[in-house]
Each structure stands twice: as C-alpha cells, then as structure tokens.
Amino acid sequence: MVRYCEDFVILAQYKTEAEEIMSRLRTRLSEYGLELHPDKTSIKSFGRYEEENANRQQRRANTFDFLGFTHYCGRSRRGTFKVCRRTSKKRFRKACLMLKEWLKLAIHSDIKLWWKALAAKIRGHYQYYGVSENSASINQFRYRVERLLYKYLNKRSQKKLFNWEWFGKYLRRYPLPKPYIAHSFYKPICVAGEAC
C-alpha cells in the first residue's frame, strides 16, 4: 500500500486478492461512516505483463493517476519493466491556468516586483514535477510559460513591446529557471559511512 493523506494505492498480485481487499475496505470504512470515492476507486491490471495483456486484448495499457502524476508501464534501456510517470493532464492544465490567472493580475504592476515571484512559481513546479521520465512535461510547461509571458507582456501597453527576437533577448538578459529533474529515481542511495 502506498498512501498520502486520504489518497492511496493498494498493490496486489492477483485480481481475486484485489477484490477481497476492496470488499473488506468498504466494510471497514462503512463502520466509521466513510466510503470510497466511486470515481477514484477502481481495480486495474498493471505491471510487468500489462502491455502484453493489453495488446492481446486489443486495448490500451492501463495507467493510473496518483499525486498529480499519471503512472504508466515502461521499459528501461535494458528492456526490463519499470513504472514511469508524467504530469497528469488534469494537473498540467490546472498549473497553466493558475499561472495564466496570476499573470493577468501581476502584469500591470512593476515587472521587478513580480519577476522573482514568477521564477519562484516555476521553480516550485520543477521541484514537484521534476522527476525521472517527466522531462517532456516540464519542458512543455516551460514552453507554455514563455507563450503566456510573451502574450501578457505585449498587453502591458497599446503598442506591441516585443517580437519573438526581442523577447528571446529579454529572456537571455533576465533568465527564468530552466527545466530540471529534481528527483532522480535511479541514483544510488548512499548510507552514512558507506561508499556509494
């Protein structure tokens, strides 16, 4: 079981085990007047053989969303199974929308006041979503940020301030944080006093 506050994922080897766990969990929660969320609760096949099973059954391989990430079945460079993750579509849209709303309000104030706050918001996004296999999503977020910034900087006055060339020069002079992987799941874990 992997849990975070009230959200959790239970892993079982067999479907019958998963169904038994689900049944017992519903019974246990009902004793306290609680219930499982019907839209967020399901039993899905997932794991080493999911891609094979999906191909045989002529369907897409199952994925699941947990803590803002879509988890899906992938392969390592050696061809072995691994769990991969990317920013969930819902969270990605929400992050872009929140940034857009923030920019709408901030854009008409002094740029020196909000540029650092914008950089902090972007860094915060990379700190959370910058995990192994998610570089495409955080690069896409950076692209969306730049598009929004270009749009709203040009709305500061009736006359268009930037074309793309000038905007690029501006970003080189006042750079925003570049996407980075903050959490690699493949680096060795070092224990105090032992060599890594």
PDB file of N, CA and C in Angstrom, residues 76 82-85 131-133 183-189:
ATOM      1  N   SER A  76      13.014  -0.067 -19.301  1.00  0.00           N
ATOM      2  CA  SER A  76      14.333   0.524 -19.078  1.00  0.00           C
ATOM      3  C   SER A  76      15.140   0.399 -20.359  1.00  0.00           C
ATOM      4  N   LYS A  82       9.565  -1.177 -15.967  1.00  0.00           N
ATOM      5  CA  LYS A  82       9.664  -0.175 -14.909  1.00  0.00           C
ATOM      6  C   LYS A  82       8.410   0.689 -14.925  1.00  0.00           C
ATOM      7  N   VAL A  83       8.076   1.238 -13.775  1.00  0.00           N
ATOM      8  CA  VAL A  83       6.944   2.155 -13.663  1.00  0.00           C
ATOM      9  C   VAL A  83       7.459   3.540 -14.045  1.00  0.00           C
ATOM     10  N   CYS A  84       6.781   4.172 -14.998  1.00  0.00           N
ATOM     11  CA  CYS A  84       7.152   5.519 -15.430  1.00  0.00           C
ATOM     12  C   CYS A  84       6.049   6.480 -15.013  1.00  0.00           C
ATOM     13  N   ARG A  85       6.381   7.762 -14.994  1.00  0.00           N
ATOM     14  CA  ARG A  85       5.389   8.759 -14.606  1.00  0.00           C
ATOM     15  C   ARG A  85       5.552  10.036 -15.394  1.00  0.00           C
ATOM     16  N   VAL A 131      10.654  14.863 -11.971  1.00  0.00           N
ATOM     17  CA  VAL A 131      11.044  13.513 -11.581  1.00  0.00           C
ATOM     18  C   VAL A 131      11.494  12.739 -12.812  1.00  0.00           C
ATOM     19  N   SER A 132      12.174  11.639 -12.589  1.00  0.00           N
ATOM     20  CA  SER A 132      12.640  10.790 -13.690  1.00  0.00           C
ATOM     21  C   SER A 132      11.497  10.482 -14.650  1.00  0.00           C
ATOM     22  N   GLU A 133      11.785  10.484 -15.931  1.00  0.00           N
ATOM     23  CA  GLU A 133      10.868  10.244 -17.049  1.00  0.00           C
ATOM     24  C   GLU A 133       9.892  11.384 -17.321  1.00  0.00           C
ATOM     25  N   HIS A 183      14.316  15.138  -8.869  1.00  0.00           N
ATOM     26  CA  HIS A 183      14.261  13.854  -8.152  1.00  0.00           C
ATOM     27  C   HIS A 183      14.510  12.705  -9.116  1.00  0.00           C
ATOM     28  N   SER A 184      15.729  12.193  -9.100  1.00  0.00           N
ATOM     29  CA  SER A 184      16.053  11.044  -9.939  1.00  0.00           C
ATOM     30  C   SER A 184      15.819   9.777  -9.132  1.00  0.00           C
ATOM     31  N   PHE A 185      15.069   8.838  -9.706  1.00  0.00           N
ATOM     32  CA  PHE A 185      14.787   7.581  -9.009  1.00  0.00           C
ATOM     33  C   PHE A 185      15.863   6.535  -9.269  1.00  0.00           C
ATOM     34  N   TYR A 186      16.888   6.920 -10.019  1.00  0.00           N
ATOM     35  CA  TYR A 186      17.885   5.935 -10.418  1.00  0.00           C
ATOM     36  C   TYR A 186      19.277   6.204  -9.879  1.00  0.00           C
ATOM     37  N   LYS A 187      19.416   7.233  -9.067  1.00  0.00           N
ATOM     38  CA  LYS A 187      20.714   7.481  -8.434  1.00  0.00           C
ATOM     39  C   LYS A 187      20.853   6.524  -7.257  1.00  0.00           C
ATOM     40  N   PRO A 188      22.056   6.066  -6.979  1.00  0.00           N
ATOM     41  CA  PRO A 188      22.227   5.169  -5.829  1.00  0.00           C
ATOM     42  C   PRO A 188      21.957   5.911  -4.518  1.00  0.00           C
ATOM     43  N   ILE A 189      21.375   5.203  -3.577  1.00  0.00           N
ATOM     44  CA  ILE A 189      21.112   5.766  -2.250  1.00  0.00           C
ATOM     45  C   ILE A 189      22.350   5.527  -1.401  1.00  0.00           C
TER      46      ILE A 189
END
